[in-house]
Structure formats: C-alpha cells, structure tokens
XYZ file of C-alpha atoms in Angstrom:
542
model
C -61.942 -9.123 34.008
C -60.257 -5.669 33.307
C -59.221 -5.068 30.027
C -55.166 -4.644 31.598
C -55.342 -8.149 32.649
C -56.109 -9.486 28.899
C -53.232 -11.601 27.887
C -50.746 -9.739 26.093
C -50.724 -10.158 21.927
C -53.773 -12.355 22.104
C -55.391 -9.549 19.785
C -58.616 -10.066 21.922
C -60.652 -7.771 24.284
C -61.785 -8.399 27.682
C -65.993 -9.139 26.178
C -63.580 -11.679 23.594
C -62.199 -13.788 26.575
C -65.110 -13.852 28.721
C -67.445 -15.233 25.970
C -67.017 -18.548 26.375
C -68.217 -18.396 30.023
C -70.882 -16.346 29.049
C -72.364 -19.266 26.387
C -71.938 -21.447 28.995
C -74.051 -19.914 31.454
C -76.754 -19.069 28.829
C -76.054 -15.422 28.226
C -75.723 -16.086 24.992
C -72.595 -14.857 22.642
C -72.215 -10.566 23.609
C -69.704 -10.274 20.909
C -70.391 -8.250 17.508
C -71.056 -10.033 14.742
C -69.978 -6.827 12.066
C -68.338 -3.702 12.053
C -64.099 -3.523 12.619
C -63.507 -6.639 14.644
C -65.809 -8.893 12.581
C -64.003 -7.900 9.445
C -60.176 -7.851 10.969
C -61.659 -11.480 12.432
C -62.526 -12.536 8.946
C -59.526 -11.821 7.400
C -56.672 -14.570 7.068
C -53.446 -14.143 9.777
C -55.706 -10.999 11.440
C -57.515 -11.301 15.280
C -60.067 -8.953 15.821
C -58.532 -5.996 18.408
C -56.817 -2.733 18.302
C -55.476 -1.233 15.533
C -52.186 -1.750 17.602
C -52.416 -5.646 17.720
C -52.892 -5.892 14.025
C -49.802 -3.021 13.180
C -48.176 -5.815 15.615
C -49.128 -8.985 13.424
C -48.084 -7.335 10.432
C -44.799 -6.742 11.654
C -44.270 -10.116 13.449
C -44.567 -11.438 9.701
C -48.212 -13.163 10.568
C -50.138 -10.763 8.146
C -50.106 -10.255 4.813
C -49.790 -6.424 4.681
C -51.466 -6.002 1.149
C -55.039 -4.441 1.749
C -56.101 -5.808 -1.971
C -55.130 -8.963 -1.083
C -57.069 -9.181 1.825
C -60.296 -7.670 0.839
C -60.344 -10.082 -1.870
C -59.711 -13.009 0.855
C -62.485 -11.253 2.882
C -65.062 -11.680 -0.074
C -64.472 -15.392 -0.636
C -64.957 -16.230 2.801
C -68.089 -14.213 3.141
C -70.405 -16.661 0.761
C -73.408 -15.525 -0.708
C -76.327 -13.618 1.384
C -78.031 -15.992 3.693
C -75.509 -17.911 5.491
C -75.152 -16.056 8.357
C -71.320 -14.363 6.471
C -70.211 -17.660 6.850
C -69.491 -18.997 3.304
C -71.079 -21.847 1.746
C -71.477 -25.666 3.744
C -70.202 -23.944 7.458
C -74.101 -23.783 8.980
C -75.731 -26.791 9.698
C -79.458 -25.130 9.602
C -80.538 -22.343 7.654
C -80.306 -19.185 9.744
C -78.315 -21.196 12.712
C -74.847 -19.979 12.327
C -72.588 -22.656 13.618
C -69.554 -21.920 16.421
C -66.494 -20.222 14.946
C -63.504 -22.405 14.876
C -60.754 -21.193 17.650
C -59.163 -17.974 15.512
C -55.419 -18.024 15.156
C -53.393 -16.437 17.567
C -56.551 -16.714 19.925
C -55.647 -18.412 23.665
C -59.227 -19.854 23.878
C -59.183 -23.561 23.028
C -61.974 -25.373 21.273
C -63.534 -26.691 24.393
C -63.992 -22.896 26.388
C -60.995 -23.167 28.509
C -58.445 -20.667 28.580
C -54.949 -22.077 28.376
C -52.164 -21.064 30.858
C -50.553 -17.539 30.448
C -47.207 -17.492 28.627
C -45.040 -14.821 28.569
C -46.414 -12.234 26.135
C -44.743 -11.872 22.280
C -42.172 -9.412 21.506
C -42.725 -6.967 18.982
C -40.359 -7.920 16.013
C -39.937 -4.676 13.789
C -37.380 -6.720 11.627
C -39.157 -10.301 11.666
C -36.518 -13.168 10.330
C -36.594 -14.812 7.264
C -37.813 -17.928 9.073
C -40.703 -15.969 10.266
C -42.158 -13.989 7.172
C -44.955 -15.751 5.366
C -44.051 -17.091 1.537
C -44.923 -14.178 -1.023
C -47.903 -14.154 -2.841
C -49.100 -13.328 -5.951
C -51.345 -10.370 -4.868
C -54.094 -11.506 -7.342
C -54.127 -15.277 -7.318
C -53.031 -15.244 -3.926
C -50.844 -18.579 -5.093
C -47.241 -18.668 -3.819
C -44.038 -18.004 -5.939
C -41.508 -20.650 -6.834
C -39.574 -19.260 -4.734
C -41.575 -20.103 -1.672
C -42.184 -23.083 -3.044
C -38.605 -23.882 -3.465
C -36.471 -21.845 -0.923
C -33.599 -23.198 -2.161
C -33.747 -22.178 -5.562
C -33.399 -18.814 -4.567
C -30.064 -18.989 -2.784
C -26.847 -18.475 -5.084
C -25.576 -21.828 -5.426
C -22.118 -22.882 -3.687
C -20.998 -23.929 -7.172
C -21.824 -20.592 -8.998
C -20.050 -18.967 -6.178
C -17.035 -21.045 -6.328
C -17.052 -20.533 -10.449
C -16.842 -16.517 -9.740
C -14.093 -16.387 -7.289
C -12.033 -18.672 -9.247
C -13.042 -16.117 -12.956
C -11.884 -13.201 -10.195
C -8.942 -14.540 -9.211
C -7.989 -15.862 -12.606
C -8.280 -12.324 -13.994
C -6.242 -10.902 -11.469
C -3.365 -13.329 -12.170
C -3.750 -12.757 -16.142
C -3.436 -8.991 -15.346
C -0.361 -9.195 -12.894
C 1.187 -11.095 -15.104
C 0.375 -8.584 -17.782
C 2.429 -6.095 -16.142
C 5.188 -7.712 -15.388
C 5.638 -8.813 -19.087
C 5.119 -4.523 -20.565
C 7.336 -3.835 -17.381
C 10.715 -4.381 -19.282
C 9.342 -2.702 -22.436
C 8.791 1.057 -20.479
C 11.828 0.073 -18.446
C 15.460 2.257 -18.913
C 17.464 0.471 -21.343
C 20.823 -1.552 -19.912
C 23.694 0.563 -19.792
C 26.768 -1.774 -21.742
C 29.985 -2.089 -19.066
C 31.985 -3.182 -21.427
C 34.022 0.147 -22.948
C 32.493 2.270 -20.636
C 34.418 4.714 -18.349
C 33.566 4.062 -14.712
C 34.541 6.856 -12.158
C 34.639 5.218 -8.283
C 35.173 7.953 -5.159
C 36.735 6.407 -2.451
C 37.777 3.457 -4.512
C 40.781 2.503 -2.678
C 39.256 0.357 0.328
C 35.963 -0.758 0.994
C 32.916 -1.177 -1.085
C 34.471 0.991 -3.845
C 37.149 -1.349 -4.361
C 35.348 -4.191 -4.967
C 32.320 -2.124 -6.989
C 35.872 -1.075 -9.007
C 36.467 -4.624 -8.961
C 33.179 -5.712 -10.322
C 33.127 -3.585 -13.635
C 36.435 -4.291 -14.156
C 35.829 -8.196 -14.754
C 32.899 -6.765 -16.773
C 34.953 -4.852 -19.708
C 35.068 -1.410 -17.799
C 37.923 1.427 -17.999
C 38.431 2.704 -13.928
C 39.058 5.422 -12.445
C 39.751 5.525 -8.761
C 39.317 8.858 -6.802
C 40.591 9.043 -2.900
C 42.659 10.753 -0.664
C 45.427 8.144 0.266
C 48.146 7.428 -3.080
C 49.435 4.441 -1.192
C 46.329 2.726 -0.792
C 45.108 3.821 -4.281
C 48.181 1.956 -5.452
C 47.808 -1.249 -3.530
C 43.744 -0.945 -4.955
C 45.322 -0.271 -8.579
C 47.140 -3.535 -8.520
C 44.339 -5.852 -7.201
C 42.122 -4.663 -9.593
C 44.249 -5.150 -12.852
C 44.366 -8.884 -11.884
C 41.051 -9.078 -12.700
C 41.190 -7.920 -16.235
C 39.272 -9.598 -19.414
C 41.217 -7.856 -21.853
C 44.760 -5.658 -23.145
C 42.908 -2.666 -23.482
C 41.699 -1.913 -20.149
C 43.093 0.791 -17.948
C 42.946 1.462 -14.542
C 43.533 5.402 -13.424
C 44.436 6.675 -9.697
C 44.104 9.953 -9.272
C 44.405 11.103 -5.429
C 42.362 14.234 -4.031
C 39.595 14.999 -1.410
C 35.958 15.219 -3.267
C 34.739 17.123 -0.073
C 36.950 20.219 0.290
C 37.211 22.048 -3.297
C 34.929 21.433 -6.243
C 37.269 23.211 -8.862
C 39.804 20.473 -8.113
C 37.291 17.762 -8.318
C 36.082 19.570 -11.448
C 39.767 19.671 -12.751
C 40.201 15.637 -11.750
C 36.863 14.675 -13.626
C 38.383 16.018 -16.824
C 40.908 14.911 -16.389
C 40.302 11.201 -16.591
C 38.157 12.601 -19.659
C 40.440 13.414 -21.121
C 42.492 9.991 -21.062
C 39.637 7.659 -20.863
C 36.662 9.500 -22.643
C 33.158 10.682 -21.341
C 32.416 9.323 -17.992
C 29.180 6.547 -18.200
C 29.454 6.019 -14.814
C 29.969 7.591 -11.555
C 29.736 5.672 -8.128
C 30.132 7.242 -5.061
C 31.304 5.563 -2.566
C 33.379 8.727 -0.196
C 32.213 8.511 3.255
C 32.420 8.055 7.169
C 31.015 7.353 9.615
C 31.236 8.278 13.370
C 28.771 7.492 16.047
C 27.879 8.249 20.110
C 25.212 10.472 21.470
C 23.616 13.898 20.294
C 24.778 15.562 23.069
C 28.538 14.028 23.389
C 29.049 14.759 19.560
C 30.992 17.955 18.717
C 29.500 20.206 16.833
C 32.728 20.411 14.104
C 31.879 16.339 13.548
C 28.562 16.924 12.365
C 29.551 19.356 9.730
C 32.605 16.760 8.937
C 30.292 14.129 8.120
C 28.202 16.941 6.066
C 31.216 17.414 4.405
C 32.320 14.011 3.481
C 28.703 12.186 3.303
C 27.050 14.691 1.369
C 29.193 17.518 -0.618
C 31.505 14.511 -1.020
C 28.915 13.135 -3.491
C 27.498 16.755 -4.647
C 31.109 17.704 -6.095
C 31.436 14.743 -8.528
C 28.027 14.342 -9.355
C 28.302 18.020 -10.637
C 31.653 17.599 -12.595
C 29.959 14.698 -14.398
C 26.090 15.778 -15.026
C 26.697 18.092 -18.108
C 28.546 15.930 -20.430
C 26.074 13.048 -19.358
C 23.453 15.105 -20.489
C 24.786 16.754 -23.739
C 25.669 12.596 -25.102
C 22.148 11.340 -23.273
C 23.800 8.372 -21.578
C 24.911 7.771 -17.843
C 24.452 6.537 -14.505
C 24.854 8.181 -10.868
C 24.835 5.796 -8.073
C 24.934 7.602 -4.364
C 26.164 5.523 -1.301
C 23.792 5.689 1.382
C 23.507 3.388 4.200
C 20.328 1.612 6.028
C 21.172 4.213 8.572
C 20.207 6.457 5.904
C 16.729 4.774 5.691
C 16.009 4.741 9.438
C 17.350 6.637 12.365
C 19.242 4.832 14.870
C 20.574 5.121 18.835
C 23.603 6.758 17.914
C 23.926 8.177 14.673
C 22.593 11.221 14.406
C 25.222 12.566 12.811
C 25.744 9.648 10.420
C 21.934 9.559 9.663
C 21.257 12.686 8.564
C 23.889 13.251 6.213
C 22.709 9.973 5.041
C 19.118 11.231 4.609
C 20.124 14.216 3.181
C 21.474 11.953 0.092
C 18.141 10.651 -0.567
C 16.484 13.931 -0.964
C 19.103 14.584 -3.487
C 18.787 11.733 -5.856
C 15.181 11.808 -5.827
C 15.451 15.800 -7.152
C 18.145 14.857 -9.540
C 16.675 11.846 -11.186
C 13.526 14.302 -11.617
C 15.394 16.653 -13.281
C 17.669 14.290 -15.279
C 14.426 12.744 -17.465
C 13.708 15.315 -20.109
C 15.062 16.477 -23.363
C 13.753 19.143 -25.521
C 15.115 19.174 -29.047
C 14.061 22.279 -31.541
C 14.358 23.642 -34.647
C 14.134 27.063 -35.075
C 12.870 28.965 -38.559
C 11.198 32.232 -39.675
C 9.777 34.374 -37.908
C 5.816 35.192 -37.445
C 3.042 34.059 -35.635
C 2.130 30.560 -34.893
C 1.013 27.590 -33.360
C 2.495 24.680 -32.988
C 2.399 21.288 -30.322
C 5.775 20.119 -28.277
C 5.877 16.423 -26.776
C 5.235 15.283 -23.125
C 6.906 12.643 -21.288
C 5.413 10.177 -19.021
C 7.768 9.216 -16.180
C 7.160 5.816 -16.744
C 8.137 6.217 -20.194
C 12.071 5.079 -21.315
C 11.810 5.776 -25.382
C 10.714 8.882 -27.106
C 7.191 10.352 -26.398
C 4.900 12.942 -28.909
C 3.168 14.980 -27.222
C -0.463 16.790 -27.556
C -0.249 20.102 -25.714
C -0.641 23.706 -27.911
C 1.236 26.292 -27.648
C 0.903 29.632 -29.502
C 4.308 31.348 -30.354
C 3.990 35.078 -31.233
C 7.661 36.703 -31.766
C 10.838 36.867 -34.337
C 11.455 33.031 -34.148
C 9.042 29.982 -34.232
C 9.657 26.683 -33.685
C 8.715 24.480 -36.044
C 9.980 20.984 -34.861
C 10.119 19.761 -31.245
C 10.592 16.417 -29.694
C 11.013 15.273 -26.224
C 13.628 13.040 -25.621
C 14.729 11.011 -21.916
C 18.099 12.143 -21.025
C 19.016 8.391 -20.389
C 20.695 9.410 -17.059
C 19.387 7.577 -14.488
C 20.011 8.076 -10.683
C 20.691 5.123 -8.043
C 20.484 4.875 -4.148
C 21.868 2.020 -2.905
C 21.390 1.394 0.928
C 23.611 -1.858 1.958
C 24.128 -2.793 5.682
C 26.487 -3.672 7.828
C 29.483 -4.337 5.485
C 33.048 -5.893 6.632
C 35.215 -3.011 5.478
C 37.992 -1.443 7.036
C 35.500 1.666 7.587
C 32.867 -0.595 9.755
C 36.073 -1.820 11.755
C 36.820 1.820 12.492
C 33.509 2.811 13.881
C 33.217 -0.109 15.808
C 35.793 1.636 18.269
C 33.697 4.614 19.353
C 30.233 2.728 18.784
C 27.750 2.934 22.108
C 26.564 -0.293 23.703
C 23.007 0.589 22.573
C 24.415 1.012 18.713
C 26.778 -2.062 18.493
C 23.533 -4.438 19.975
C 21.072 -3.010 17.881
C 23.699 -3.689 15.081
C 23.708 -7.092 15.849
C 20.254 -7.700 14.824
C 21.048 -8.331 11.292
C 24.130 -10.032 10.056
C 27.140 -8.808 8.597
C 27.533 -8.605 4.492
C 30.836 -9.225 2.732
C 31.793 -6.234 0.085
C 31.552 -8.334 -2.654
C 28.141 -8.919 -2.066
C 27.306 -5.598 -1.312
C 29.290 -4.352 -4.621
C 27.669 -6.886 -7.132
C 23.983 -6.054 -6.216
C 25.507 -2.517 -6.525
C 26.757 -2.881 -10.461
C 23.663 -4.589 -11.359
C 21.134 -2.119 -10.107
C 22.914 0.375 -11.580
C 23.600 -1.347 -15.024
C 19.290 -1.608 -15.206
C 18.734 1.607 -13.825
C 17.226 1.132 -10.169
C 16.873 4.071 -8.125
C 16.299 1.618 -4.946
C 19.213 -0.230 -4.369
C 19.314 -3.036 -1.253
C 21.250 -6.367 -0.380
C 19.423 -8.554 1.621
C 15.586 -9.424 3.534
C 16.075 -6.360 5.621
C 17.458 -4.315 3.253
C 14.150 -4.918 0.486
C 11.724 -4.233 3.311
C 13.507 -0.729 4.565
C 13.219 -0.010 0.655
C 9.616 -1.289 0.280
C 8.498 0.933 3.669
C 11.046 3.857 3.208
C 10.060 4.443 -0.515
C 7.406 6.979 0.039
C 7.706 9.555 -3.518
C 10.391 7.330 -4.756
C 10.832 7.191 -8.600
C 9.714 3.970 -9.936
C 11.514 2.523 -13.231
C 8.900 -0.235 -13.492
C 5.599 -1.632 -13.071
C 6.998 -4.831 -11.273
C 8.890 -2.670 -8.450
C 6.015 -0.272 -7.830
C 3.364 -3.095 -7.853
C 5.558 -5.253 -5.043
C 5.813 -1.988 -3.191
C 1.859 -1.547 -2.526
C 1.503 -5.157 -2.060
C 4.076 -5.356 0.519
C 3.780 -2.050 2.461
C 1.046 -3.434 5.046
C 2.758 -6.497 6.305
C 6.317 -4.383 6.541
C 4.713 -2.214 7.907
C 3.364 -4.884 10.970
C 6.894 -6.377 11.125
C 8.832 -2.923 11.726
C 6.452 -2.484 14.707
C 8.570 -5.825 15.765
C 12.172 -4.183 15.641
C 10.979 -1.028 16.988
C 9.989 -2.628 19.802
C 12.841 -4.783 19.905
C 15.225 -1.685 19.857
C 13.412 0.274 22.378
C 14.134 -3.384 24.423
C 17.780 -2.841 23.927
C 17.966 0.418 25.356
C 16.049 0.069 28.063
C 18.001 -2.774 29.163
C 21.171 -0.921 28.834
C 19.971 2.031 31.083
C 18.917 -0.078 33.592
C 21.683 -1.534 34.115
C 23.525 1.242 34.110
C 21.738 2.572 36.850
C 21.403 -0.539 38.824
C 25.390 -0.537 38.623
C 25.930 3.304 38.808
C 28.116 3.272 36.074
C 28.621 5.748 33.462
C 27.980 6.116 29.705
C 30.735 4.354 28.252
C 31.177 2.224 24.756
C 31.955 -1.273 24.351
C-alpha cells in the first residue's frame, strides 16, 4: 500500500501497517528493531514516524515535550543487556523477544486487523486544558498536586466572593471619605441676614420672588428695573415679608443695558444708604423667539444688549468693593436655553451662552489674593504662596522667587477673594416674561417646550438663594435641569469634591438619555413640516 494511503496521524509508515500481514504469511516481522523509530517507539505518548507526526503529538498534548524526561523513561524501559531491549520479565525465552503490545495511537489491534478508517486528527497548536497531560516532575517523573487535585488549583468561589466584597467595601469607605473633607475645602456660607442684596429686574418675575426670598431671610434689598410703577407694587409685596424693624427695601428705576456710568452711579448709590453690596443677582432679561432667518437683525443685538451687557454693567459696578472687603456673591441668570440650543432661539440662546463663558472667566479671576509687605531695598530671595482651586482658606506656598531691585518683599500670603460666581439655569418658569414669549413662540418651540413641566418662581427663586448662599457655580431646579448641568459642565469650576465626583459618575448614562430627547425633538419637527406640507400651509406660530 502507498505510503499516501497510510491513515492520517496514525504516526506509522506504510512497512508499519503491512506487518501484521506479513507475520501472518511467514515473512517474518520487516520492521527495524533500532535506530529513530525504535527509540521514538520506545518512548512513552511517542509512535515511531516522521519527525512531523511526533512535532504533531507534542502539540496535541499526547507527549511530554521534555527530552530529559524522556531519555530517562527510555532507559528504564530498555532493561539490562540480554533481553532483546525489552526490560526485565517481557520475553518468555531467552533470546525470543515476545510481540509488542498494540502502541498507542497505533490503528492495528491486538489480533492483526486493521480497524475502520476514521476521519484523520486535527492538528491542535493550542491543545485544551482537558487535553494536556498532568505536569510532571521532570526528575521523578511523579505528578504535582495539582494534577492530582485539579481543583485545588482553581481560585475558590469563596476567596473570590471575599475580594469583591474588600473592593467594594474600600470604595464605599473612600466615597464616603470625600464627601465628609468636601465641606471642609468648600467656600464658607455667606450670612443673609444684614447683608445688602442688589436684584436687576426685581420688579416681576424670578427677581421678585429671589427679592422675596432674602428678604424673609434678614436681607436689606435693593431692586433695580426700568418700570417705577411696577417697582412700587414689588416694593410693597416684599416688605410684608419682613422678620424685623430694621430692614429696608430700595427701588431705584434705570436700564442696566444702555449706560454703565448710570448703573455705576445707581450701585453707589444704594452704597451709600445700605452699605457694601454682598450680593448681586441678576435677573434683567428677555426673551424673543422664531426662526434665524425671520429674526431681525436689530433683535439679536437687543437681546445682546439686555441678556448679556445687562449683567456685565452691574457685575462691574459691584466687583471692586467685593474684592477690596474679600466677601460677595454674583449670581448670573441664564436659562436651560442657555445650556442647549433649541428650534427657535437662536437669538435667546446665544446671549444665554455667552453668560456662561463669562462666569466661568470671572470666578477664575475672582479666587486670588496677594497680600505684601514691602521693606529695604537689596537683593533677595524669598517664597510667595499658591492656591489650589479647590482650596477655600488660606494656602502657603513653596515656589522661589529671586527679587533683585530698590524694594523686596519680605512677607507674602495668598489669600481667596471669597467672591464666588453662580450660574443658575431654571426652566420654564410661570412669569409674566414666559407669558410674553409664548405669543410669538413657533409650533416647533412651544411643543418641544412641553416636554418638561412648568416651575413656579418660588421654586425657581429658593434653589436660587441657596446655591448662592453656599457658593455653587451650577445652579438647576429640577431632574432635567441636574442632568443639563451634569452633561453641560465641561471646564466648569467645581466648589467640591461631592459635585465633581457625581459629575463623572453621571456623565455616561446622561449622556445615553439626551440621545432620547434629541431624537424626540428632531420627532417634533419633522412632524410639524410634514404637515405643513401635506396642508400647504405656511410658517405660522401657535
């Protein structure tokens, strides 16, 4: 039989599976007794073959691959000279070497019959576990404990179990680590009660009732807005809510948006009667909607106007003298339109936007104090403090600097200013403002609107107050409102550990659910443009 038609992985030649016919017919047994194949034959898990079929056993796991190993198996299996290579007890007469037993892996059976052809073996270059013989100790050739025992090698379920639950037990120790240091690096309370609040565009709205809020808190108010009736009507509510003789309530009626020297001239004034300002809310805005292209041009720079130099003017009349008695608070007035841009408002959204960028500078800028003391002159080298942003109290500082000139310095601390920026984003309010914009509002605008409910002012105003009062640069009312902050935060100062830690935690999943409304809006609008073409009617509100 040719060679070719050997079976496949049998590890046998075509002289190998013909010998049994040949001993039967008296030839006598043609295969060699010594050399490669007697050796490969005599070694444990090996059939005598190419160099090919034993690379093959190796790598289907049925060969132990250590040569040291085997030459020592080779040697006991020999015996001593005489017995035919056969090892002692095997030969029944001296000199009469007795038949092999059938070799693994061979297809000859004890009796000379070949079995049936199976379908040949793969060649497994990365054997499984199952199939890989148990290690061996390459000199005793004994098995490990491990093979002995595969399952005291595996990890244990229970010691598994025991080092998730140390993981996760860390983990909670050290969130809850943070969140107790996270009022100690935290801005300090600013005290309502005494303090002079300044409100723009106090007279209706979200002012009033911000107005409103530190009033009942021990507050002196002053009111800033265009309209003295209203101002007078807002005076009156707001006294009725008063916890004490003392407490004042000042109108004083100009537009924030036009002339800064008048603002400037109005801020000192109520200075003047009611002391420093310790805080400033503003609340002066607008807001008018409808599409990019059927806006004029003179109501986008209105809105710039009102929206955003309406809260640049005060902010600048008030900055110095919160600076020179380190103490104050500036909250801006944006609006969730300010956080994401909407069907409808692009003028309204970007000077909404634009208010952002300006608190995040200004609280940047508003966090450092450098106090000095100058003496003689010479040449020197002293160390100033740093500041960590994170940091509310005093800070020392390590970095050198080297002085040469006709002054030195020869004390310096860093110091926070203590003035502390807030953006407060609220939503749809119920204010006489809202009812106004309502009128020109697109179909697309006033459905997408709908989405999320309507807040009262008083709601709005008290979230408002308190942010402010602990310092918050983010402020939001609502479920909506804390995952716009959470996903719109970006650079965002962060006043404590608590906020910024929520903030990674959450951004993923907000992140998934905004894909939702997006594709909710986008809904909305398609809707509406189909059916105004399906109806051939023009653009038109609601």
């Amino acid at each position: 039989m040719p060679g070719f038609l050997a079976p496949a992985g049998s590890g046998s030649t075509a002289r190998a599976w013909m010998a049994p016919a040949r001993r039967a017919a008296g030839l006598g047994d043609t295969r060699r007794r010594g050399g490669t194949h007697a050796r490969a034959a005599q070694r444990p898990g090996a059939t005598p073959g190419r160099w090919g079929h034993q690379l093959s056993a190796v790598l289907r796991g049925t060969r132990d691959p250590n040569p040291r190993a085997h030459r020592a198996r080779a040697e006991a299996l020999r015996g001593p000279p005489g017995t035919g290579d056969r090892g002692p007890g095997r030969g029944e007469a001296a000199g009469r070497p007795t038949p092999r037993p059938p070799r693994t892996g061979s297809r000859v059976s004890a009796g000379g019959a070949a079995p049936p052809r199976s379908r040949p073996r793969r060649l497994r270059l990365f054997p499984s576990a199952a199939a890989r013989p148990p290690a061996r100790d390459p000199n005793t050739g004994a098995c490990s404990a491990a093979a002995r025992d595969p399952g005291a090698a595996r990890p244990r379920p229970a010691g598994r179990a025991m080092m998730l639950l140390l993981v996760g037990t860390c983990l909670v120790a050290f969130v809850l680590l943070l969140y107790m240091l996270s009022p100690l690096i935290s801005p300090k309370p600013l005290a309502l009660p005494g303090a002079h609040v300044v409100v723009t565009g106090g007279s209706s709205g979200i002012g009033k009732c911000i107005a409103i809020e530190c009033y009942k808190q021990g507050a002196f108010i002053t009111l800033v807005a265009r309209n003295e009736e209203r101002l007078l009507q807002a005076k009156k509510e707001i006294e009725k809510h008063s916890i004490n003789d003392k407490q004042v309530v000042l109108c004083i009626s100009v537009d924030v948006s036009q002339d800064y020297s008048q603002v400037e001239n109005v801020i000192k004034q109520a200075q003047e009667k009611l002391g420093p300002v310790d805080m400033l809310i503003n609340c002066a805005g607008m807001s008018v909607s409808g599409k990019f292209e059927d806006l004029e041009v003179s109501t986008f720079e209105k809105l710039m106007s009102i929206n955003y130099l309406g809260s640049v003017y005060p902010s600048r009349a008030v900055i110095t003298t919160m600076k020179e008695r380190r103490v104050g608070r500036i909250v801006f007035l944006s609006s969730q339109a300010g956080q994401v841009g909407l069907y409808g408002f692009t003028a309204y959204s970007s000077s909404k936007f634009a208010i952002k960028g300006l608190a995040e500078a200004l609280q940047m800028e508003n966090r450092l104090l450098v106090l000095a003391t100058f003496e003689k002159s010479g040449q020197y080298s002293f160390c100033m403090s740093a500041w960590h942003p994170m940091q509310a109290g005093e800070v020392d500082v390590k970095v050198c600097l080297f002085i040469e000139g006709t002054t030195v310095v020869s004390e310096m601390q860093v110091k926070p200013y203590n003035v502390y920026v807030t953006v407060a984003y609220p939503p749809d309010t119920d204010t006489p403002g809202f009812a106004e914009e309502n009128k020109t509002k697109p179909l697309e605008t006033r459905l997408i609107s709908e989405t999320t409910s309507i807040c009262t002012p008083e709601q709005v105003a008290k979230q408002i107050v308190k942010d402010a009062i602990q310092g918050n640069f983010n402020s939001s009312v609502g479920s909506d409102g804390y995952m716009l902050s959470s996903l719109t935060c970006g650079m965002s100062p962060v006043t404590s550990i608590t906020e910024g830690l929520q903030q990674v935690v959450t951004m993923g999943l907000f992140r998934m659910i905004s894909l939702f409304y997006l594709g909710s809006f986008d809904n909305i609008i398609r809707r509406c443009m189909i059916e105004r073409t399906k109806y051939g009617t023009a653009d038109k509100t609601a």
